mmCIF file of C-alpha atoms in Angstrom:
data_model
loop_
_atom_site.group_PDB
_atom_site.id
_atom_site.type_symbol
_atom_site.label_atom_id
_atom_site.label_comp_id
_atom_site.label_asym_id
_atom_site.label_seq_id
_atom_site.Cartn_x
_atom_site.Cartn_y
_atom_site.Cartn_z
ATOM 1 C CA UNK A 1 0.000 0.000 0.000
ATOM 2 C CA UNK A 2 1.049 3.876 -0.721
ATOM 3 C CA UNK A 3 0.474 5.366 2.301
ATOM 4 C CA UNK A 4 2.312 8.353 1.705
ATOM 5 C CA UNK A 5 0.831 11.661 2.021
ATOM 6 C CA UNK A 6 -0.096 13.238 -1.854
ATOM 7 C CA UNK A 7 -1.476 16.145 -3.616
ATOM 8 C CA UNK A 8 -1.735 16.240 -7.224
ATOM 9 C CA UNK A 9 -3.444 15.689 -10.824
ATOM 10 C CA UNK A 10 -4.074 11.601 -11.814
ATOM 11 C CA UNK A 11 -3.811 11.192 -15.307
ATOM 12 C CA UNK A 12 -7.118 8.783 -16.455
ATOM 13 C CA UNK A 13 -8.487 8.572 -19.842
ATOM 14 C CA UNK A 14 -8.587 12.034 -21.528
ATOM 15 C CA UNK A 15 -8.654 13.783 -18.674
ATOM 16 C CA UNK A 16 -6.777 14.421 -15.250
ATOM 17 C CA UNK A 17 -8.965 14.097 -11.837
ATOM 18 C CA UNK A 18 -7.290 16.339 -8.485
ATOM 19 C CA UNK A 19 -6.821 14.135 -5.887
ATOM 20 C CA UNK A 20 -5.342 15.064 -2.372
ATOM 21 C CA UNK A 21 -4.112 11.890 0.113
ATOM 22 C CA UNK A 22 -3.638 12.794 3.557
ATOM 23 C CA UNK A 23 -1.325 9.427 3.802
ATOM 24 C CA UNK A 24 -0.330 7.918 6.929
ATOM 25 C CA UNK A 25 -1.615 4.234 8.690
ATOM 26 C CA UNK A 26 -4.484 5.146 9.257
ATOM 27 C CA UNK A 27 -7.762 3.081 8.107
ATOM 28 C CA UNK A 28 -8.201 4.486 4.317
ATOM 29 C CA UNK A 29 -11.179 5.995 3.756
ATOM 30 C CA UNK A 30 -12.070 7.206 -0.056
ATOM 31 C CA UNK A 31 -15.051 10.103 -0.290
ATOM 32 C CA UNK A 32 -16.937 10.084 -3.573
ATOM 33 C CA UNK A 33 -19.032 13.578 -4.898
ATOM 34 C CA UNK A 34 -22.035 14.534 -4.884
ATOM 35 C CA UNK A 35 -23.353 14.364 -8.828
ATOM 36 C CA UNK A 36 -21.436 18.317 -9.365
ATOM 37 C CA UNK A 37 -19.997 18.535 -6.132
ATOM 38 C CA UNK A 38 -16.042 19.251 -5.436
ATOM 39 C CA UNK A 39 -13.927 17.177 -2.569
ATOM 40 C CA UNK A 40 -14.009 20.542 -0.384
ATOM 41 C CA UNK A 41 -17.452 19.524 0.759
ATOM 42 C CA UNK A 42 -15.578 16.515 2.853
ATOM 43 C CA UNK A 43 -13.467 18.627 4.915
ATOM 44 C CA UNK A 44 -16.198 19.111 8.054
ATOM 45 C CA UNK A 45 -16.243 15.413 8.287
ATOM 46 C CA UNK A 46 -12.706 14.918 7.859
ATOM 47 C CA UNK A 47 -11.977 17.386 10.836
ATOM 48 C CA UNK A 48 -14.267 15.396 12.717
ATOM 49 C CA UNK A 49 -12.635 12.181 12.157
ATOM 50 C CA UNK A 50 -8.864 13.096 12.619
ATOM 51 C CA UNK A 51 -5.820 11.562 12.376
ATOM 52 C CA UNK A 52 -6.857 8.006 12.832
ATOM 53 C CA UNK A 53 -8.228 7.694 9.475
ATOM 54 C CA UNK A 54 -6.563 8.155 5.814
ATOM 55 C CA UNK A 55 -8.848 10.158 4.102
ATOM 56 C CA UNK A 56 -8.651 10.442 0.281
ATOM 57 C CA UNK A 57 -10.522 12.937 -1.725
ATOM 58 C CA UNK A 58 -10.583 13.834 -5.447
ATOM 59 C CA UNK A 59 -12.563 15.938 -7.756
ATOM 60 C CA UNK A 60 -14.389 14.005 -10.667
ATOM 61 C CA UNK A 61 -14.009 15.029 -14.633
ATOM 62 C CA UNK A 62 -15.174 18.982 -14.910
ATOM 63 C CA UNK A 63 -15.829 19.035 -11.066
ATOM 64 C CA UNK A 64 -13.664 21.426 -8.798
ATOM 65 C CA UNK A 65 -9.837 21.250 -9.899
ATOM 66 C CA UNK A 66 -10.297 18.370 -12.491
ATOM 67 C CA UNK A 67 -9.782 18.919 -16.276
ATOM 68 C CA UNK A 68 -13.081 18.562 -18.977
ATOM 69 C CA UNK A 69 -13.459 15.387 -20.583
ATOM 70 C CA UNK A 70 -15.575 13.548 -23.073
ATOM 71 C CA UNK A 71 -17.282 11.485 -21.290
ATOM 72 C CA UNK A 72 -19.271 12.619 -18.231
ATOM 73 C CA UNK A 73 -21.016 8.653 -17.969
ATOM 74 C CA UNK A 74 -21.474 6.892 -14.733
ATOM 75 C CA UNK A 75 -19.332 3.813 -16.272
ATOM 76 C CA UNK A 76 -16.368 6.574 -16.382
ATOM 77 C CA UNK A 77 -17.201 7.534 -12.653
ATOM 78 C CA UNK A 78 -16.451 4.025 -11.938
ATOM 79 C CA UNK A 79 -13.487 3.631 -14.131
ATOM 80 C CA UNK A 80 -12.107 7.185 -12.044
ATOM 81 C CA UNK A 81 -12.126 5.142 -8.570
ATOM 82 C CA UNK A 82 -10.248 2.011 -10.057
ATOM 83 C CA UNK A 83 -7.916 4.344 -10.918
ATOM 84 C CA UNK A 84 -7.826 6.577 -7.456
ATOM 85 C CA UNK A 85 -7.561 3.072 -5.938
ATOM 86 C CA UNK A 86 -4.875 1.842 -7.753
ATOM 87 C CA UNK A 87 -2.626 4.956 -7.894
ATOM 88 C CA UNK A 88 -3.317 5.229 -4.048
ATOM 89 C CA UNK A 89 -2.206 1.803 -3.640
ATOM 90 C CA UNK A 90 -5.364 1.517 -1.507
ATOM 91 C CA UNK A 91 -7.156 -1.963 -0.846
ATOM 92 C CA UNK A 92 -10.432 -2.608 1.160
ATOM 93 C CA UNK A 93 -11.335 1.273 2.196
ATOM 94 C CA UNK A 94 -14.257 2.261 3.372
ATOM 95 C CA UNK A 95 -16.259 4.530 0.986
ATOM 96 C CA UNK A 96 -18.150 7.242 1.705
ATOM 97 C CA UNK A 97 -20.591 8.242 -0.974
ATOM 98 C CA UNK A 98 -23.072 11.384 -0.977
ATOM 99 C CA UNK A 99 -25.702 11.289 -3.555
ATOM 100 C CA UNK A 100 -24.369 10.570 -6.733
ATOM 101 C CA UNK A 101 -21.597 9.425 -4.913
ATOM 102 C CA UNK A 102 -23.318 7.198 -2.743
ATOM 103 C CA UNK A 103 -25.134 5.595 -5.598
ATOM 104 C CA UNK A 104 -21.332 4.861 -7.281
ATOM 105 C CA UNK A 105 -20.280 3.303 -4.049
ATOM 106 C CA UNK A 106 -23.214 0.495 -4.247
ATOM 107 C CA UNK A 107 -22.194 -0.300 -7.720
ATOM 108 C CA UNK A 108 -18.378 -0.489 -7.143
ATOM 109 C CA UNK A 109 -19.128 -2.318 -3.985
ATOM 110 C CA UNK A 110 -21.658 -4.942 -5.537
ATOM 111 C CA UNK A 111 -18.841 -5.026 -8.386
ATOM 112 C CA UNK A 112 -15.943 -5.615 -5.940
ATOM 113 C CA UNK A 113 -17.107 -7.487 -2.841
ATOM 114 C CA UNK A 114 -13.611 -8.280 -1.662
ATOM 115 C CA UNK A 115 -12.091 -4.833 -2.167
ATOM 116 C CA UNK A 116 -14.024 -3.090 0.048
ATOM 117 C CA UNK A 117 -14.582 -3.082 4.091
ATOM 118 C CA UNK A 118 -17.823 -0.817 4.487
ATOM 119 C CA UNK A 119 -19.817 1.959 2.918
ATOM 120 C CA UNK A 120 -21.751 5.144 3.783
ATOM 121 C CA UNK A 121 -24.373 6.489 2.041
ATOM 122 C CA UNK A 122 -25.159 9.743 2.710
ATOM 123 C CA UNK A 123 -28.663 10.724 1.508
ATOM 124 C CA UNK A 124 -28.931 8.546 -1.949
ATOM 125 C CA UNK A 125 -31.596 5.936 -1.804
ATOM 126 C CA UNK A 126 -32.564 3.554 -4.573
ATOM 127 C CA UNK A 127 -35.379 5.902 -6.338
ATOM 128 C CA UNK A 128 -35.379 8.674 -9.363
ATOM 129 C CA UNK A 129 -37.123 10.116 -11.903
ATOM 130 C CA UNK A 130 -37.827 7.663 -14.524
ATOM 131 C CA UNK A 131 -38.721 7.829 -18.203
ATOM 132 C CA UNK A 132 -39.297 10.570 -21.025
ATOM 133 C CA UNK A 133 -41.585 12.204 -18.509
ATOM 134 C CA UNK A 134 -39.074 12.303 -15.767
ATOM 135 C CA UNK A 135 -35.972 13.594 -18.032
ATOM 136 C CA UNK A 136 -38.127 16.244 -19.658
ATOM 137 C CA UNK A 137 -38.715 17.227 -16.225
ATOM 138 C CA UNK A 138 -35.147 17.323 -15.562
ATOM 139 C CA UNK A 139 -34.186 18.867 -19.079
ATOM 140 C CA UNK A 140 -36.202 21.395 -17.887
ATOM 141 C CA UNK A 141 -34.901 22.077 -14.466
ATOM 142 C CA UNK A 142 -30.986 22.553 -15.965
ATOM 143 C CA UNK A 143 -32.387 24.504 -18.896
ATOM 144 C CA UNK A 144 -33.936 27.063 -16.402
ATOM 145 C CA UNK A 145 -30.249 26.903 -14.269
ATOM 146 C CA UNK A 146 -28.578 27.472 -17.058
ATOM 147 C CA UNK A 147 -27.123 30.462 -16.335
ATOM 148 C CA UNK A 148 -26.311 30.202 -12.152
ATOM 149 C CA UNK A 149 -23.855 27.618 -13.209
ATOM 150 C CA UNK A 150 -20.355 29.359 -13.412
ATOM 151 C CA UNK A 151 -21.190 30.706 -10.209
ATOM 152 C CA UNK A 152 -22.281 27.179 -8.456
ATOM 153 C CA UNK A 153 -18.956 26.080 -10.360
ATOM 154 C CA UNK A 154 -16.996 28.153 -8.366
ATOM 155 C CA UNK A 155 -18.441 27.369 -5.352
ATOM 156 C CA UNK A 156 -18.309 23.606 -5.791
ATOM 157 C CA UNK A 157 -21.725 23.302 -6.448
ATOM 158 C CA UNK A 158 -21.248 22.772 -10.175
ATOM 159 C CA UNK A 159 -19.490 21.321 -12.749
ATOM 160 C CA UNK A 160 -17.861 22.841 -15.762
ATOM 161 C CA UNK A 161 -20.474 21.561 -17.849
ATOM 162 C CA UNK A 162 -23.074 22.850 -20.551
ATOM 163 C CA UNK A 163 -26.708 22.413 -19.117
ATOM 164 C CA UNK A 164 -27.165 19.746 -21.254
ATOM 165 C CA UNK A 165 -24.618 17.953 -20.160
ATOM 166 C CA UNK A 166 -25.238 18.357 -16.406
ATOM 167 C CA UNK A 167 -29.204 17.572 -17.297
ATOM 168 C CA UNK A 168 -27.547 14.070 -18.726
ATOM 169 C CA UNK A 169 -25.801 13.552 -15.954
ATOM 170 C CA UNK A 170 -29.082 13.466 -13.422
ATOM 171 C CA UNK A 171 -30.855 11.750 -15.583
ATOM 172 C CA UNK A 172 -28.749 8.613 -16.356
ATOM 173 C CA UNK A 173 -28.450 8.858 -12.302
ATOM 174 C CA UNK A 174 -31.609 8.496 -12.013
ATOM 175 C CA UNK A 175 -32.061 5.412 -13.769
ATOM 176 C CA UNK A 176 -29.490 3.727 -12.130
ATOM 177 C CA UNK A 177 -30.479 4.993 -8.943
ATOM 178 C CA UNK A 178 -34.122 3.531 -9.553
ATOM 179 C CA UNK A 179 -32.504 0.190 -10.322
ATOM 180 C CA UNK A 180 -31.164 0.081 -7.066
ATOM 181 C CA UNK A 181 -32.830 -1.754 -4.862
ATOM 182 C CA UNK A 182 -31.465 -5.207 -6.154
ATOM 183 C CA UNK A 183 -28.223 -4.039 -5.815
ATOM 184 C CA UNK A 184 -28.161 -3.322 -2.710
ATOM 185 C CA UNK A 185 -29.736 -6.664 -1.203
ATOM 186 C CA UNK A 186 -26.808 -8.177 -2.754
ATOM 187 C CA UNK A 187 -24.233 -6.052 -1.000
ATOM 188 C CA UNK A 188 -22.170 -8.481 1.316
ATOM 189 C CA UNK A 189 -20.285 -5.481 2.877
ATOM 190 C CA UNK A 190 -21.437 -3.617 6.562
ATOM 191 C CA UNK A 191 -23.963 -0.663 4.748
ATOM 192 C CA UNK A 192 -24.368 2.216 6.763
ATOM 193 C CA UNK A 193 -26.460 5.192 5.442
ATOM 194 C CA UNK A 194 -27.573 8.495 6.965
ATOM 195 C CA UNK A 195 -30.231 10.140 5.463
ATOM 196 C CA UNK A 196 -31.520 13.727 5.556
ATOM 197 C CA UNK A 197 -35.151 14.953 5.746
ATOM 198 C CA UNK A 198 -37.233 17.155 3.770
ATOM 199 C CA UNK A 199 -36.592 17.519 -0.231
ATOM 200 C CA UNK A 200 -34.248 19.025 -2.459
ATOM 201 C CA UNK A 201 -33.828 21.415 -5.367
ATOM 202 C CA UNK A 202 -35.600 20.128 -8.236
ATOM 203 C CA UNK A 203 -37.904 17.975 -6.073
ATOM 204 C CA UNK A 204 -41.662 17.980 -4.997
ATOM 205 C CA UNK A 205 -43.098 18.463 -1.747
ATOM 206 C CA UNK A 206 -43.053 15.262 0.179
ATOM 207 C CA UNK A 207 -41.033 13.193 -3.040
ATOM 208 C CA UNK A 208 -38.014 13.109 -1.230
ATOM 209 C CA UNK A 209 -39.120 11.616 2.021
ATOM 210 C CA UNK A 210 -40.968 9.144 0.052
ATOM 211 C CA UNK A 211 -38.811 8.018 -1.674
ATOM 212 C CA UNK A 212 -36.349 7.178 1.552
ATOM 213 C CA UNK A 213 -39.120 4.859 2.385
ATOM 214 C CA UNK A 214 -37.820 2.667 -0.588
ATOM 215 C CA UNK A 215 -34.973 1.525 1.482
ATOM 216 C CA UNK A 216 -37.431 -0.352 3.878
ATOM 217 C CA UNK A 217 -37.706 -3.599 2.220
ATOM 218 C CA UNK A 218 -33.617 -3.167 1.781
ATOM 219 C CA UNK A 219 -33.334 -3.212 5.600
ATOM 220 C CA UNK A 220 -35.307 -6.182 5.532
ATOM 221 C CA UNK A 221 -34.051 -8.681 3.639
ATOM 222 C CA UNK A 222 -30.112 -7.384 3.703
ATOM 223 C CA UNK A 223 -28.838 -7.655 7.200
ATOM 224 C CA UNK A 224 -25.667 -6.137 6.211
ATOM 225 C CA UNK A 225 -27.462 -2.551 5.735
ATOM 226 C CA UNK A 226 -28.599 -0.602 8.630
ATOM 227 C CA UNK A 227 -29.659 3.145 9.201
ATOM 228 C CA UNK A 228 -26.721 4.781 10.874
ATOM 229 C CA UNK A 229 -28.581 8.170 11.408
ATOM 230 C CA UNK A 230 -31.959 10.350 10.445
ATOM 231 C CA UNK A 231 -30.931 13.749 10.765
ATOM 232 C CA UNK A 232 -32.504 17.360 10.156
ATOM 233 C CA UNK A 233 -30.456 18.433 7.639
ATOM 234 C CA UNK A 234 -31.840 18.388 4.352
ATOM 235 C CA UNK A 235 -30.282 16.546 1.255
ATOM 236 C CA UNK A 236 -28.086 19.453 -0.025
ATOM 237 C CA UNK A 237 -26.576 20.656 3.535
ATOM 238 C CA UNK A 238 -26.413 17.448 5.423
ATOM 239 C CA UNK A 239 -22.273 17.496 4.854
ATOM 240 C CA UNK A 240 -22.288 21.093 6.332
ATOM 241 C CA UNK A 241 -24.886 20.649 9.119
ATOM 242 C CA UNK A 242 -24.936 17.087 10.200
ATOM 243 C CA UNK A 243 -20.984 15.750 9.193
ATOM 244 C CA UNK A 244 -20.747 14.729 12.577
ATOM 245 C CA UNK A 245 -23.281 11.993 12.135
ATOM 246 C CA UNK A 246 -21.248 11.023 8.722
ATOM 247 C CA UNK A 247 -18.307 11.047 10.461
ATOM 248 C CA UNK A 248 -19.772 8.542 12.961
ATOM 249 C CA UNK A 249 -20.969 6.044 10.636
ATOM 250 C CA UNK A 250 -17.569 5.934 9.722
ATOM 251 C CA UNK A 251 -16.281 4.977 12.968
ATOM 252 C CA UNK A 252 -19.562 2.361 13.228
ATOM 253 C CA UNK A 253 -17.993 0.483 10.313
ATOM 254 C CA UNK A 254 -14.305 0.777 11.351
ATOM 255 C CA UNK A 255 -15.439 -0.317 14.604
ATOM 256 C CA UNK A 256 -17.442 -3.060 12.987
ATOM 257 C CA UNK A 257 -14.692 -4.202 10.928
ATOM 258 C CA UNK A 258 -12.493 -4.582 13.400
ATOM 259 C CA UNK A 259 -14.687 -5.756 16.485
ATOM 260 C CA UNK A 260 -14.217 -2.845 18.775
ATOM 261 C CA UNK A 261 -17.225 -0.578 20.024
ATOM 262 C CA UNK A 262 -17.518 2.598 18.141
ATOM 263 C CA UNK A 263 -15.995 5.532 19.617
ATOM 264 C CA UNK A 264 -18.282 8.914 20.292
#
């Protein structure tokens, strides 16, 4: 394992992601973006969790440091954490995923069952908008956003994208997303989500909370996932308001993986 500490640009396909590796023994933990999101949104959590952990962060293609690409496709999402992975030398991490991210970690876990010790999900849940209907409705969203985005971009709450492309981003995450629920009552790895409450942009009042009642069958038949935490925060500031409770799943599943109570 490379456990030395790194900052830097990873070469991967046609593009380059930024990617920052706090190094050290530490149990390696790898934090994967929300859908436009930038790795700066991981530091609260980070804080919170110290020097026990080796935390590992990185910007996907167009998002926060990392350079354009051509392809913006959830398969090249996955293909960017092989690569993080093996660059980082890094085997069996826990993985942290919010949103889009969270929805990336199920696949790569379901995909790589003895590569990984645990995974949190922060606030993505096995539901979307589905359909011509449902990517009109997002075409429609992004078309209307249009022109907030170089400032979101800069704030890490964009990526350098055309509307278009960011409205094809959601909605391919969507799909998968809505496919979900199989893959996750196959995941053989400890599960640990925290979800917000209350909706988000783009959705209806009452969609979101419905649609965390998805997971409920999950929790039944898949002993491996549990609900960490239910906090107030809703889906976009959970990372700012509520990392703490993130930050504790993580020690849940460290804990769990190596068969020591969980520390405060």
């Amino acid at each position: 394992m490379t456990n030395a500490k790194w900052t830097g640009m990873l070469p991967v396909d046609d593009t380059a992601l930024a990617l920052t590796d706090t190094g050290g023994p530490g149990i390696p933990v790898v934090y994967l973006n929300g859908a436009y999101a930038d790795q700066s949104h991981w530091r609260r959590v980070i804080a919170d969790l110290g020097g026990d952990y080796r935390h590992i962060t990185y910007d996907e293609r167009a998002r926060g440091r990392s350079k354009r690409s051509a392809d913006y496709s959830f398969e090249a999402c996955v293909r960017d954490l092989d690569e993080v992975l093996k660059a980082r030398g890094v085997d069996r991490p826990i993985l942290v995923g919010w949103s889009y991210g969270g929805v990336l970690g199920w696949h790569w876990a379901d995909r790589h069952p003895d590569r990984v010790a645990g995974l949190v999900t922060v606030d993505a849940f096995p539901v979307g908008l589905t359909g011509e209907a449902g990517a009109e409705r997002i075409r429609k969203l992004f078309r209307r956003m249009r022109f907030l985005f170089p400032i979101a971009a800069r704030l890490g709450l964009a990526a350098r994208m055309s509307a278009g492309q960011h409205a094809e981003v959601n909605i391919e995450l969507n799909e998968i997303a809505a496919a979900g629920v199989p893959v996750l009552e196959r995941l053989t790895c400890p599960v640990r989500f925290v979800l917000a409450t209350g909706d988000s942009l783009g959705s209806e009042k009452g969609e979101m909370e419905q649609g965390r009642t998805v997971l409920d069958p999950v929790l039944a038949r898949n002993p491996n996932v549990k609900i960490s935490a239910k906090v107030a925060s809703n889906h976009s500031k959970i990372l700012r308001n509520d990392s703490h409770a993130v930050a504790q799943a993580v020690r849940e599943l460290a804990a769990t993986t190596a068969g020591r109570p969980a520390k405060p």
